[in-house]
mmCIF file of C-alpha atoms and ligand atoms in Angstrom:
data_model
loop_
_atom_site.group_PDB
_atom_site.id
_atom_site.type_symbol
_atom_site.label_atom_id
_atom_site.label_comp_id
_atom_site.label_asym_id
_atom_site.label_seq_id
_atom_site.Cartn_x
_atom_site.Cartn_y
_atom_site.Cartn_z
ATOM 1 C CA UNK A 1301 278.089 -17.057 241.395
ATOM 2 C CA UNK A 1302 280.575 -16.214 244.134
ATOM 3 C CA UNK A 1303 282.705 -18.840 245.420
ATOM 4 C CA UNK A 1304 285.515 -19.419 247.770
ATOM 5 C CA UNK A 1305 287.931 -22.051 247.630
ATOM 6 C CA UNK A 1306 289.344 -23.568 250.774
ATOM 7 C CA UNK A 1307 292.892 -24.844 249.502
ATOM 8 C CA UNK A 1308 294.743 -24.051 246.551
ATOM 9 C CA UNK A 1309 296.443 -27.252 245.816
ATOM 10 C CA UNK A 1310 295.499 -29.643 242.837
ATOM 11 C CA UNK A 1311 292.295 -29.718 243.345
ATOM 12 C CA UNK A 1312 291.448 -26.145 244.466
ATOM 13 C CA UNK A 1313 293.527 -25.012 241.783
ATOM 14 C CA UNK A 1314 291.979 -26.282 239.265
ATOM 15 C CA UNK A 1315 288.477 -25.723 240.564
ATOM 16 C CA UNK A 1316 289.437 -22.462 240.846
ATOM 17 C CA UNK A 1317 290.541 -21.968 237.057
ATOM 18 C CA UNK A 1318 287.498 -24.409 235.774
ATOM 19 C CA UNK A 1319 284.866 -22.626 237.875
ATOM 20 C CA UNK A 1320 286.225 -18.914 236.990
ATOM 21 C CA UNK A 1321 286.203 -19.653 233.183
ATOM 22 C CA UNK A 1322 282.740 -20.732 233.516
ATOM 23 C CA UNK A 1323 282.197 -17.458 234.629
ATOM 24 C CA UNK A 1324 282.075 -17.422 238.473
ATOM 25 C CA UNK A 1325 283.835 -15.018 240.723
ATOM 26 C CA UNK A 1326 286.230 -17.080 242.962
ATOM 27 C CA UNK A 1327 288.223 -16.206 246.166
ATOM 28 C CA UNK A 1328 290.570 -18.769 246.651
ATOM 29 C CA UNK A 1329 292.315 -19.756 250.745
ATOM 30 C CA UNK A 1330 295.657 -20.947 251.367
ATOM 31 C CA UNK A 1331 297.564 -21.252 254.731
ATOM 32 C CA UNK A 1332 300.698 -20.818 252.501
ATOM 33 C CA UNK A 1333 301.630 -17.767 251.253
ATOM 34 C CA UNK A 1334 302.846 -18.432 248.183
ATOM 35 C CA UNK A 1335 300.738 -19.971 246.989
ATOM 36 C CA UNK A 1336 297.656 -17.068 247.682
ATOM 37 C CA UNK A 1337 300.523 -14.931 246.278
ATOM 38 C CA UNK A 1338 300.945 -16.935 242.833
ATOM 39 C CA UNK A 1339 297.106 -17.034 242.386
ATOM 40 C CA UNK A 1340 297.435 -12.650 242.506
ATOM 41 C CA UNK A 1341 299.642 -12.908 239.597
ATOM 42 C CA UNK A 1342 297.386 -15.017 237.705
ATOM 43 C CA UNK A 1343 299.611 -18.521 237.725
ATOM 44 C CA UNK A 1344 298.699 -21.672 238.858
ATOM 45 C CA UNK A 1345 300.023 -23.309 242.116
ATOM 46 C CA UNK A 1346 300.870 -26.816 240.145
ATOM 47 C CA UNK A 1347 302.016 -28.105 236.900
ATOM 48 C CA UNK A 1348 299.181 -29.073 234.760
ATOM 49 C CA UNK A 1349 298.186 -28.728 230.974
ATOM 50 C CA UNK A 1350 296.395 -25.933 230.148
ATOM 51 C CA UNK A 1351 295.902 -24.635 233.630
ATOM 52 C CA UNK A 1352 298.365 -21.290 233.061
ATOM 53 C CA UNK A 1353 296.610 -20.004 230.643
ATOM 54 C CA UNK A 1354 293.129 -20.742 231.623
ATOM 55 C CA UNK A 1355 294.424 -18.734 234.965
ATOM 56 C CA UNK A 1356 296.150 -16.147 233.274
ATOM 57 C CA UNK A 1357 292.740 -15.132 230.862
ATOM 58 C CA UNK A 1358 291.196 -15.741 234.160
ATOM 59 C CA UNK A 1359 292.976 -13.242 236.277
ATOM 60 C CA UNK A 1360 292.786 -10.941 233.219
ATOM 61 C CA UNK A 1361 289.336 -10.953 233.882
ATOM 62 C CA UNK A 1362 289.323 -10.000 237.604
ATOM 63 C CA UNK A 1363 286.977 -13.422 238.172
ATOM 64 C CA UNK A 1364 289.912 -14.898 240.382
ATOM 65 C CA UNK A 1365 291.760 -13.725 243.603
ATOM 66 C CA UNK A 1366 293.274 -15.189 246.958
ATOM 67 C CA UNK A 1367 293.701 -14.106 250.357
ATOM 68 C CA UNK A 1368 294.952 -16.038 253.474
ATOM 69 C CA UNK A 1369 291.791 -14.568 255.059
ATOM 70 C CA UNK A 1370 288.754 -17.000 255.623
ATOM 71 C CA UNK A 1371 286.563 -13.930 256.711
ATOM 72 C CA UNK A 1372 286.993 -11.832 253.393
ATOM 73 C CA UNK A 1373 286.720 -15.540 251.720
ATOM 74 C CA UNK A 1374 283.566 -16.392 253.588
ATOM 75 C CA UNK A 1375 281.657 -13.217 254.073
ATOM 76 C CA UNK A 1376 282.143 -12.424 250.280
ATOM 77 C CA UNK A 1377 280.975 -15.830 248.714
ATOM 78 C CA UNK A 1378 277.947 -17.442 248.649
ATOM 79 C CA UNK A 1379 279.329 -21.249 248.780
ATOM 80 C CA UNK A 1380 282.689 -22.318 249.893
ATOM 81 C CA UNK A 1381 283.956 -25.298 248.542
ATOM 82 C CA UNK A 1382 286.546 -27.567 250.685
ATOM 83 C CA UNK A 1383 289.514 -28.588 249.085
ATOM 84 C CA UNK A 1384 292.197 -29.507 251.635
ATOM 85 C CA UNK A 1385 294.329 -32.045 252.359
ATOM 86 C CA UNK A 1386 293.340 -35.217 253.238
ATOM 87 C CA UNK A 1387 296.672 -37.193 254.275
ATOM 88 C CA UNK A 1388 296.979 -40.213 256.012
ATOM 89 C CA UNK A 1389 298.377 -40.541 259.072
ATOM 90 C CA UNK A 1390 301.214 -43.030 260.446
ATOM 91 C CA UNK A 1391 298.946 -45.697 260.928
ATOM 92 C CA UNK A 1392 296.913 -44.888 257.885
ATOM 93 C CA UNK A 1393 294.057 -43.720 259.171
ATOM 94 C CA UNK A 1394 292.557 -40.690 257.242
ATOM 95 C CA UNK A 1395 293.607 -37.333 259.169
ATOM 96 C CA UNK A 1396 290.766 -34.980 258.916
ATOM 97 C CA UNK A 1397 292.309 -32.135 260.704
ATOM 98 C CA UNK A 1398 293.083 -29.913 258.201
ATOM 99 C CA UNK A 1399 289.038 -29.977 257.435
ATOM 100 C CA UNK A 1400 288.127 -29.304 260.520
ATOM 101 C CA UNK A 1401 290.182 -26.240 261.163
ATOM 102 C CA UNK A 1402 288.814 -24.848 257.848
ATOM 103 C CA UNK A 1403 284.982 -26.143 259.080
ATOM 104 C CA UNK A 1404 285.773 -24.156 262.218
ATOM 105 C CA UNK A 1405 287.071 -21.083 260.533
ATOM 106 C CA UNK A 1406 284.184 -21.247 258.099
ATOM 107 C CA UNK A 1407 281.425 -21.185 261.246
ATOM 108 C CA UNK A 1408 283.267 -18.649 262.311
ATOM 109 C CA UNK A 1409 282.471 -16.117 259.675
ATOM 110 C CA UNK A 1410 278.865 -17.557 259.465
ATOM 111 C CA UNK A 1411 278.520 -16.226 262.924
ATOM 112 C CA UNK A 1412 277.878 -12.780 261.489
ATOM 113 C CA UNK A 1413 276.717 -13.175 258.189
ATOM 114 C CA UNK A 1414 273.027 -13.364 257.477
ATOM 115 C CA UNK A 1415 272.655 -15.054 254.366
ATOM 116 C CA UNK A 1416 272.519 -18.648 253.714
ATOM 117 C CA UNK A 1417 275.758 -20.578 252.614
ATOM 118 C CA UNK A 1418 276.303 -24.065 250.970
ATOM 119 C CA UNK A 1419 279.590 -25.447 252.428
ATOM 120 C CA UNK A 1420 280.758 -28.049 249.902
ATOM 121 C CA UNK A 1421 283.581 -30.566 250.719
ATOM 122 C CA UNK A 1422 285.438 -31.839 247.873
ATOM 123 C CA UNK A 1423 288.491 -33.404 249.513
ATOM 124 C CA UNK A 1424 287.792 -37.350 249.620
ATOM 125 C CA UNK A 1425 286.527 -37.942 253.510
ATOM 126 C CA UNK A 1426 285.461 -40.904 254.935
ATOM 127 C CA UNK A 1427 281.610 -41.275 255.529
ATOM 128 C CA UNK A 1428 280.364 -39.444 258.532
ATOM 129 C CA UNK A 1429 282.524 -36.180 258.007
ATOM 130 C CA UNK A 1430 280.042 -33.983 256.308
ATOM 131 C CA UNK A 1431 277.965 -34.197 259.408
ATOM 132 C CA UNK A 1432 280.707 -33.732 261.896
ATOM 133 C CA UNK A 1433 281.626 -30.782 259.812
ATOM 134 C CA UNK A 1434 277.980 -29.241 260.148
ATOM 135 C CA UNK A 1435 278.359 -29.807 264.225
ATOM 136 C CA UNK A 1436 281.525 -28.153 264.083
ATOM 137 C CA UNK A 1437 280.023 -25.325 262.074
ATOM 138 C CA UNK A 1438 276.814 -25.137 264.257
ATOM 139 C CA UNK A 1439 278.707 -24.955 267.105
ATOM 140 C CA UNK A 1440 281.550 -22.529 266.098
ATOM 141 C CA UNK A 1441 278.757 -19.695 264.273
ATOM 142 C CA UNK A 1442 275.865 -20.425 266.677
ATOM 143 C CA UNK A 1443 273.459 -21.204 263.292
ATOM 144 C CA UNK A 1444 271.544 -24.338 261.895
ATOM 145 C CA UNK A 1445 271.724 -26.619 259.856
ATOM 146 C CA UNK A 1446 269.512 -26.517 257.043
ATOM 147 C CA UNK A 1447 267.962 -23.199 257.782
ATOM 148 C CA UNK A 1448 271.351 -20.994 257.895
ATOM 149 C CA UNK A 1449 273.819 -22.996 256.258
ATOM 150 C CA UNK A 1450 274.070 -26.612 254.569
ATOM 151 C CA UNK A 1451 277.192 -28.829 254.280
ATOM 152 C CA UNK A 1452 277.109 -30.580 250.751
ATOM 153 C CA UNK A 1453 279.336 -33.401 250.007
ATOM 154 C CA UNK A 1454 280.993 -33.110 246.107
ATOM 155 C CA UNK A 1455 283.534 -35.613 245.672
ATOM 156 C CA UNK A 1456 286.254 -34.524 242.896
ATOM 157 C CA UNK A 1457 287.080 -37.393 240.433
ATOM 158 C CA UNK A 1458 289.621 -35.842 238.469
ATOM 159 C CA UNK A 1459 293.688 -37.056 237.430
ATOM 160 C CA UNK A 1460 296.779 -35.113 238.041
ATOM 161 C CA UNK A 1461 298.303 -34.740 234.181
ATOM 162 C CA UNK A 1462 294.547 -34.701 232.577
ATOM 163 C CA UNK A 1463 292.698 -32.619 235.556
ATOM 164 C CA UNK A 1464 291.452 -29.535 233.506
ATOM 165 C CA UNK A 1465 289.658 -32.648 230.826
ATOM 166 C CA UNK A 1466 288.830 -34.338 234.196
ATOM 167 C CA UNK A 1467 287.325 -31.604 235.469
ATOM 168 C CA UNK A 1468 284.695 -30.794 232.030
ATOM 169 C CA UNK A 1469 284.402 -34.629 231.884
ATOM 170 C CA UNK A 1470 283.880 -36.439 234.799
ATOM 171 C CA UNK A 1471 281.875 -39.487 234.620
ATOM 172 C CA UNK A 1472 279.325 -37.908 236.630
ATOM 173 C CA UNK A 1473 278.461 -35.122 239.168
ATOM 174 C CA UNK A 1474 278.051 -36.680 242.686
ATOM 175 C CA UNK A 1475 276.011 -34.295 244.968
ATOM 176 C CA UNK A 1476 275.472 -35.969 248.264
ATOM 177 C CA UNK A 1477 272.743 -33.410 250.309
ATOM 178 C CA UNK A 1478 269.650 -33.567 252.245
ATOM 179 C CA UNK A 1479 268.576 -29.936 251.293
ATOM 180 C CA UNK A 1480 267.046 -28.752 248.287
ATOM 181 C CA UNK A 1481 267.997 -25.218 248.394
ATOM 182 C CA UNK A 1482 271.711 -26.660 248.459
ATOM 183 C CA UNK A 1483 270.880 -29.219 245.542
ATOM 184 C CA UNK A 1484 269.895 -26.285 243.525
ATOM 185 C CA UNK A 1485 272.423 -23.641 244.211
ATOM 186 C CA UNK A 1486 275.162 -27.061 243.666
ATOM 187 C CA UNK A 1487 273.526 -27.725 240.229
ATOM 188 C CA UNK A 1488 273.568 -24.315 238.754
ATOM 189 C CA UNK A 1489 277.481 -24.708 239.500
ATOM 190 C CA UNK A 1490 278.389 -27.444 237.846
ATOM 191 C CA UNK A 1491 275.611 -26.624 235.104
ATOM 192 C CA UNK A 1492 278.045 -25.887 232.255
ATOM 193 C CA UNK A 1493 280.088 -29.192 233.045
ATOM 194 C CA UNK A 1494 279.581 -32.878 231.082
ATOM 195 C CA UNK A 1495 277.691 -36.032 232.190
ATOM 196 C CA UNK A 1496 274.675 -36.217 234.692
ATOM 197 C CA UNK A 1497 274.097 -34.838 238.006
ATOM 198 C CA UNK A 1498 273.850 -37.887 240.855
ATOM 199 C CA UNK A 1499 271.714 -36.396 243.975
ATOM 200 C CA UNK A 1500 272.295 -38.799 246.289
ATOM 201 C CA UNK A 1501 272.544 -39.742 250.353
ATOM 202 C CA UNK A 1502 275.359 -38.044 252.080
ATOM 203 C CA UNK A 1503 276.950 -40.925 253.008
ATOM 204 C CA UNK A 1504 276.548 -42.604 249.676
ATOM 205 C CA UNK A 1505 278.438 -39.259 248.274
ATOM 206 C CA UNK A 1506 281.215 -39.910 250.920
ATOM 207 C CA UNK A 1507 282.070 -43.458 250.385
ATOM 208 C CA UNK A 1508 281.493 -43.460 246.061
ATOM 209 C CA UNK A 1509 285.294 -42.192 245.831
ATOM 210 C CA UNK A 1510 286.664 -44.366 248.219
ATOM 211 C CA UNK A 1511 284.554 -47.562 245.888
ATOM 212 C CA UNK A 1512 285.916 -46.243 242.651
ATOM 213 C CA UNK A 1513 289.325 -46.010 243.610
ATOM 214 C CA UNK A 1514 289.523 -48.930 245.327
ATOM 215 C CA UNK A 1515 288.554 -50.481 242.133
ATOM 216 C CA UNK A 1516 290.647 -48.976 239.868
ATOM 217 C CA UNK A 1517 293.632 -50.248 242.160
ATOM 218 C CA UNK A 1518 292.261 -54.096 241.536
ATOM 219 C CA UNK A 1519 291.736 -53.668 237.626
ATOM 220 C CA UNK A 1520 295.823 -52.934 237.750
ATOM 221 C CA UNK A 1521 296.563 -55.345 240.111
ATOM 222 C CA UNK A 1522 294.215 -57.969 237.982
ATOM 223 C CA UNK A 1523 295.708 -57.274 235.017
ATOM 224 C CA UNK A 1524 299.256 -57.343 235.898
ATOM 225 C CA UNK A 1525 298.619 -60.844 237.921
ATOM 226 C CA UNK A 1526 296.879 -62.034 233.832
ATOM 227 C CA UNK A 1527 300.179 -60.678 232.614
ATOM 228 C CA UNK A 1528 302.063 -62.570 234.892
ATOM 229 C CA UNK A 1529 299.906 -65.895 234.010
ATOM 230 C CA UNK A 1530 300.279 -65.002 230.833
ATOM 231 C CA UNK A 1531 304.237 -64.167 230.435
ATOM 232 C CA UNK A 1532 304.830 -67.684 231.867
ATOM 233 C CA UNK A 1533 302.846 -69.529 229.474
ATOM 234 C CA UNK A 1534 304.191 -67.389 226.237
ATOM 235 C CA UNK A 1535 301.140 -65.498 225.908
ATOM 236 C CA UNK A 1536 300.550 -62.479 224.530
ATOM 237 C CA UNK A 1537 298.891 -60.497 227.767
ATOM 238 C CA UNK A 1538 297.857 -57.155 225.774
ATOM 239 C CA UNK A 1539 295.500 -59.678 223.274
ATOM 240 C CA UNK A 1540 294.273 -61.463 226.258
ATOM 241 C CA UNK A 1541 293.033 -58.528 227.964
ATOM 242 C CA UNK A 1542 291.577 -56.608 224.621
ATOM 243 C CA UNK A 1543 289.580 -59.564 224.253
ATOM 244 C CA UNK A 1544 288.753 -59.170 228.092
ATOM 245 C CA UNK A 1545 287.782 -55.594 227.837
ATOM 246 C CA UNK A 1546 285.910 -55.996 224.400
ATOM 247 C CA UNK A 1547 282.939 -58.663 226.275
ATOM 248 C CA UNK A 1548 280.640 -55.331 227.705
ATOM 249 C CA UNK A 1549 278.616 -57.922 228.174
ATOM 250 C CA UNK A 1550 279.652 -59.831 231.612
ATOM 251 C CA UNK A 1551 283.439 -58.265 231.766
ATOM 252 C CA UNK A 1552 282.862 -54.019 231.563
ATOM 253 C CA UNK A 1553 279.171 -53.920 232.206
ATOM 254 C CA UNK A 1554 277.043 -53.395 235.754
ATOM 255 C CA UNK A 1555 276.499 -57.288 235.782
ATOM 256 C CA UNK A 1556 277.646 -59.175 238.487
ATOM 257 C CA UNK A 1557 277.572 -55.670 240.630
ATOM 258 C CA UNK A 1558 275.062 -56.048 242.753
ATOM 259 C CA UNK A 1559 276.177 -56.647 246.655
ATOM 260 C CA UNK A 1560 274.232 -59.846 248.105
ATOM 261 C CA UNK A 1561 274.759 -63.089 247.970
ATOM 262 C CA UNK A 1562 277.943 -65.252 246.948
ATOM 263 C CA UNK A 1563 279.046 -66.906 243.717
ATOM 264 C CA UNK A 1564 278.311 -70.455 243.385
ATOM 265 C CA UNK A 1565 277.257 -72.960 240.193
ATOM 266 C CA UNK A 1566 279.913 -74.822 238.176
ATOM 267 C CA UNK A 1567 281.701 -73.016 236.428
ATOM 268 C CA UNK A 1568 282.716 -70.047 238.358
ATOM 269 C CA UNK A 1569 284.267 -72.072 240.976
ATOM 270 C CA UNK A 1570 286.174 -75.195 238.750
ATOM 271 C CA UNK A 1571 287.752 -72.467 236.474
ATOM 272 C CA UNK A 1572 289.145 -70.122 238.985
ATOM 273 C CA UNK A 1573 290.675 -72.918 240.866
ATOM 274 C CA UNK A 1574 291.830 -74.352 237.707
ATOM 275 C CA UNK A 1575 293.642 -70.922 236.907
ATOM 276 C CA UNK A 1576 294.850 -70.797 240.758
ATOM 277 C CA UNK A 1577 296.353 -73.948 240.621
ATOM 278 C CA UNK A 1578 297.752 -73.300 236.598
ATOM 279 C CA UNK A 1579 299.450 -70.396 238.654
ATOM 280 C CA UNK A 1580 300.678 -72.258 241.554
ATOM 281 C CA UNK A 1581 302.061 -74.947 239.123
ATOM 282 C CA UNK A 1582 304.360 -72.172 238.141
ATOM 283 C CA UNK A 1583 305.457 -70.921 241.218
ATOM 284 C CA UNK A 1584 303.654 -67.856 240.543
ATOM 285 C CA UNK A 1585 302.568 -65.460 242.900
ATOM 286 C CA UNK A 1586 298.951 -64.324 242.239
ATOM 287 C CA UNK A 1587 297.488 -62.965 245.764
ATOM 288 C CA UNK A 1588 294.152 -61.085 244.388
ATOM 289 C CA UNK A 1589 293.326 -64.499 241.945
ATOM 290 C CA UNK A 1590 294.046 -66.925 245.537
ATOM 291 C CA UNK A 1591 291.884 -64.403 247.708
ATOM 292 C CA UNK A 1592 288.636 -64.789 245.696
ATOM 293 C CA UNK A 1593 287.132 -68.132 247.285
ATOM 294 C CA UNK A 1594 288.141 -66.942 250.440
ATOM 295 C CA UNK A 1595 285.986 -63.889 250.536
ATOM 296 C CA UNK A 1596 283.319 -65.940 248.947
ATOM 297 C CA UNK A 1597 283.197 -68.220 251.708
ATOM 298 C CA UNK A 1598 283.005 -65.143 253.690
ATOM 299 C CA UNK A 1599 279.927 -64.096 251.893
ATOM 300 C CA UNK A 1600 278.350 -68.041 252.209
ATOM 301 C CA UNK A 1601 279.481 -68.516 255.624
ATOM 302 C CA UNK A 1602 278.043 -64.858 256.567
ATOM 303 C CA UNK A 1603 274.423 -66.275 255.388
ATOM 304 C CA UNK A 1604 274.715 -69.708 257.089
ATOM 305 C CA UNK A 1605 274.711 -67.672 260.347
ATOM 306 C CA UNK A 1606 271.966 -65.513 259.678
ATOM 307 C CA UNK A 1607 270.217 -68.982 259.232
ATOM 308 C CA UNK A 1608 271.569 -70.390 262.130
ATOM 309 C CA UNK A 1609 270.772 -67.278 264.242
ATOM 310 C CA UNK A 1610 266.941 -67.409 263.133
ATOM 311 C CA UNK A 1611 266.978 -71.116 265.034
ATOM 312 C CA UNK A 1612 264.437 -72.637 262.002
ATOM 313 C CA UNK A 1613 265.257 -76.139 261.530
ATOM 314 C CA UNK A 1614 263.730 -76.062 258.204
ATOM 315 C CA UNK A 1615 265.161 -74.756 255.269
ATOM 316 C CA UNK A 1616 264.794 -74.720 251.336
ATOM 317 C CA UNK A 1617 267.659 -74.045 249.196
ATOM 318 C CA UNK A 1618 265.948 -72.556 246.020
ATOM 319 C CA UNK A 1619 269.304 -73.698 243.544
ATOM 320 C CA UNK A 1620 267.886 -77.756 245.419
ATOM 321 C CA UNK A 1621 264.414 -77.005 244.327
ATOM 322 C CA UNK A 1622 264.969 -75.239 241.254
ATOM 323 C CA UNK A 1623 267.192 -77.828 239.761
ATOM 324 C CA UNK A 1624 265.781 -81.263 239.598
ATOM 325 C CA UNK A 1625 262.447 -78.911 238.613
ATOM 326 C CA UNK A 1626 264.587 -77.566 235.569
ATOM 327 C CA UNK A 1627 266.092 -81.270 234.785
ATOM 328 C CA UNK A 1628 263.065 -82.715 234.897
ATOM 329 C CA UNK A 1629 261.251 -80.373 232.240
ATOM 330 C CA UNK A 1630 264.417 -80.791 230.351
ATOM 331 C CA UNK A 1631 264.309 -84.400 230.472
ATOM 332 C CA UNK A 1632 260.649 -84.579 228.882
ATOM 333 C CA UNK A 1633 261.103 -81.904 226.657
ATOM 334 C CA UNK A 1634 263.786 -83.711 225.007
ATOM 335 C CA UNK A 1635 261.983 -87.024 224.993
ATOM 336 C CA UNK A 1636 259.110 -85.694 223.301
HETATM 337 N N1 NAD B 422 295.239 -34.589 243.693
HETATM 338 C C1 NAD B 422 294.314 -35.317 243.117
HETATM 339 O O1 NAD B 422 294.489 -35.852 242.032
HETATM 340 C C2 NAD B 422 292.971 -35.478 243.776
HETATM 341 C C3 NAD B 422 291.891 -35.912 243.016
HETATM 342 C C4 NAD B 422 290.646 -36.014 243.598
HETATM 343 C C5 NAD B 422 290.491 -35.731 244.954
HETATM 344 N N2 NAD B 422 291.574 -35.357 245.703
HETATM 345 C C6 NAD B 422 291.340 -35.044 247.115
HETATM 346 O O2 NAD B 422 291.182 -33.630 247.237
HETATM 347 C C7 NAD B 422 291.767 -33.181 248.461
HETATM 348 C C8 NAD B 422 292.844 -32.161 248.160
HETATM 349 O O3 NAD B 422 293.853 -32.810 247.415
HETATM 350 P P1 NAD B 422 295.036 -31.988 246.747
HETATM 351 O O4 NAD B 422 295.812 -32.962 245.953
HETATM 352 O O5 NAD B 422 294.498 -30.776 246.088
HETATM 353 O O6 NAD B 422 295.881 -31.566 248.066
HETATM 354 P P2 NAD B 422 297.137 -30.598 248.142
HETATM 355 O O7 NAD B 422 297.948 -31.086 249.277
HETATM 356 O O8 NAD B 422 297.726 -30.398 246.808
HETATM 357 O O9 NAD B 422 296.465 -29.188 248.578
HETATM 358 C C9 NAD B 422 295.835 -28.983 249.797
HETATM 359 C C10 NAD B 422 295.956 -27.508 250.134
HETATM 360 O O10 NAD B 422 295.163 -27.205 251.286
HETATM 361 C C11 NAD B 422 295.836 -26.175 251.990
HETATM 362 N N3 NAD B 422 295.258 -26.037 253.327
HETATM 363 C C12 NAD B 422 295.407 -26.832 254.414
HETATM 364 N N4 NAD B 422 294.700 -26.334 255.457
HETATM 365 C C13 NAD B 422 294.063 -25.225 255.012
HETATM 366 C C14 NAD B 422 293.178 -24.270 255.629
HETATM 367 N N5 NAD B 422 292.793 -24.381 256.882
HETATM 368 N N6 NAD B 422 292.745 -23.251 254.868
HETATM 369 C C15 NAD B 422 293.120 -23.119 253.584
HETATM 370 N N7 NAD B 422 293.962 -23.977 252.951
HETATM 371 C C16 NAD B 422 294.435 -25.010 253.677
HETATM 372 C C17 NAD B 422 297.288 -26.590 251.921
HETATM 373 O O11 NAD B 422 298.170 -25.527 252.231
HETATM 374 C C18 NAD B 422 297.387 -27.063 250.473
HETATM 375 O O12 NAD B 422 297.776 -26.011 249.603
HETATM 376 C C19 NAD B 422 292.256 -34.435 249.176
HETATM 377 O O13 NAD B 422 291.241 -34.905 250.019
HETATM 378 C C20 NAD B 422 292.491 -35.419 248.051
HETATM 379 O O14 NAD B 422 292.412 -36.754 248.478
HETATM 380 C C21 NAD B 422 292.805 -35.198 245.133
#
């Protein structure tokens, strides 16, 4: 296929390499000259294993080039895929600019070409810019959505030091679309690369990367506030936390994922505060252990109003009904 890459930093770099050696015919876009210029000599614009020489072999091949021109990028591809920056900005918002221009220039160029294009953003953007990006692109090349053009959303899950095995083995595909011609054309692309293909909502595709980073950042923090626990009490942290990764039964496993309602029972509730107040005892600072019951009482205090707001005076609590039900068999079970 013929593909043009918006962006030749890490990620457009090495989508450019990856998607070459699987045999596609990629036009890679820069704003910066040097780096369109190393991609002509066949060398990557970063440092990162095996990269050179998947680009050199690559470039060999005449599969890869670069040009600082979106038109020849554009009218000579048959998908573009988006890899710009996505920086934040002073106050830490996300600053989409650098997608936009590149949405614009993209419409642009689909102002005179006749055959349909999958726009594919890879760059991590909040939920809500794939469709702004199809306005902007509507609006700049006069077409439509869905009958000229489509605007995919492809989030990129791979590491800086282990991107090229990131890249062959992510832990899935994520195509986030709401046309099937785009599904397919997305599909045949990433047809040669490990794990399954997730079609899914748009906006489901926009916020996944947002979720799994966000969680990856509180599996370090955890751990290191366990270490912490753990260092004051002379205990070996690394042991505690094999055993804590080994149970893929409750610990590593989808249970306990599903968003609704809050934690409650026994022992959920008496052992974390026993393990906050084991850490407070120590003068120990443990912020992500001490916020949990807070943003539990969030969650129960979120459903009390949603009660309240109905204005029913009469309400069952199944946990009332179910227990003295439960005891009760219990009880005569036991005394026969
Ligand atoms: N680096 C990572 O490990 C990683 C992993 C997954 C996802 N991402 C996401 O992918 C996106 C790109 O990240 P990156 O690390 O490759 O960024 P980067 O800063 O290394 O590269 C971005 C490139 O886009 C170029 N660019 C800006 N405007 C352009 C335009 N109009 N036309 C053509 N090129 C333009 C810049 O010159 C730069 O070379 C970001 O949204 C990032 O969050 C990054």
């Amino acid at each position: 296929m013929r593909i043009s890459i918006f962006g030749l930093g890490y990620v457009g770099c090495v989508s450019l390499g990856c998607l070459a050696q699987n045999g596609n015919n990629i036009i890679g876009v820069d704003i910066e000259t040097v780096k369109v210029d190393l991609i002509n000599q066949g060398k990557p614009t970063i440092i990162e294993k095996d990269i050179d020489d998947i680009l050199a072999a690559q470039h060999a091949l005449g599969r890869i080039r670069a040009t600082s021109d979106a038109f020849d990028a554009v009218a000579n591809s048959e998908v573009s895929i988006i890899c710009v920056g996505t920086p934040s900005g002073p106050e830490g918002h996300l600053n989409l600019e650098y997608i936009y221009k590149t949405a614009a220039q993209i419409g642009e160029v689909l102002k005179q070409k006749k055959e349909f294009h999958v726009v594919a953003l890879r760059s991590t953007v909040l939920p809500g810019t794939n469709m702004k990006v199809g306005e902007i692109i509507e609006q700049t090349s006069g077409k439509q959505r869905n009958v000229d053009f489509s605007v995919v959303s492809n989030p990129e899950f791979l590491r800086e030091g282990t991107a090229v095995a990131d890249y062959y083995n992510p832990p899935y595909t994520v195509i986030g679309s709401d046309n099937d011609q785009a599904i397919s054309i997305m599909k045949e692309i990433y047809s040669p690369v490990a794990g399954t293909v997730e079609i899914v909502d748009i906006k489901v595709a926009e916020l996944i990367k947002y979720i799994n980073n966000s969680y990856h950042a509180l599996k370090v923090v955890f751990a290191n506030e366990v270490g912490s626990v753990c260092k004051k009490l002379g205990i070996n942290s690394h042991e505690v936390m094999r055993l804590f990764c080994l149970d893929t039964k409750l610990n590593l496993s989808p249970y306990y994922f599903k968003p609704g309602f809050a934690y409650g029972g026994s022992c959920l509730p008496k052992d974390l505060k026993a393990l906050q107040t084991l850490a407070h005892d120590y003068y120990l600072n443990v912020p992500v252990i001490n916020s949990i019951e807070a943003s539990n009482n969030i969650s129960k205090n979120s459903l009390l109003d949603l009660v309240i707001k109905k204005g029913k005076r009469k309400v069952v609590s199944w946990e009332s009904v179910l227990r003295p039900v439960l005891t009760i068999f219990a009880i005569v079970l036991l005394s026969m």
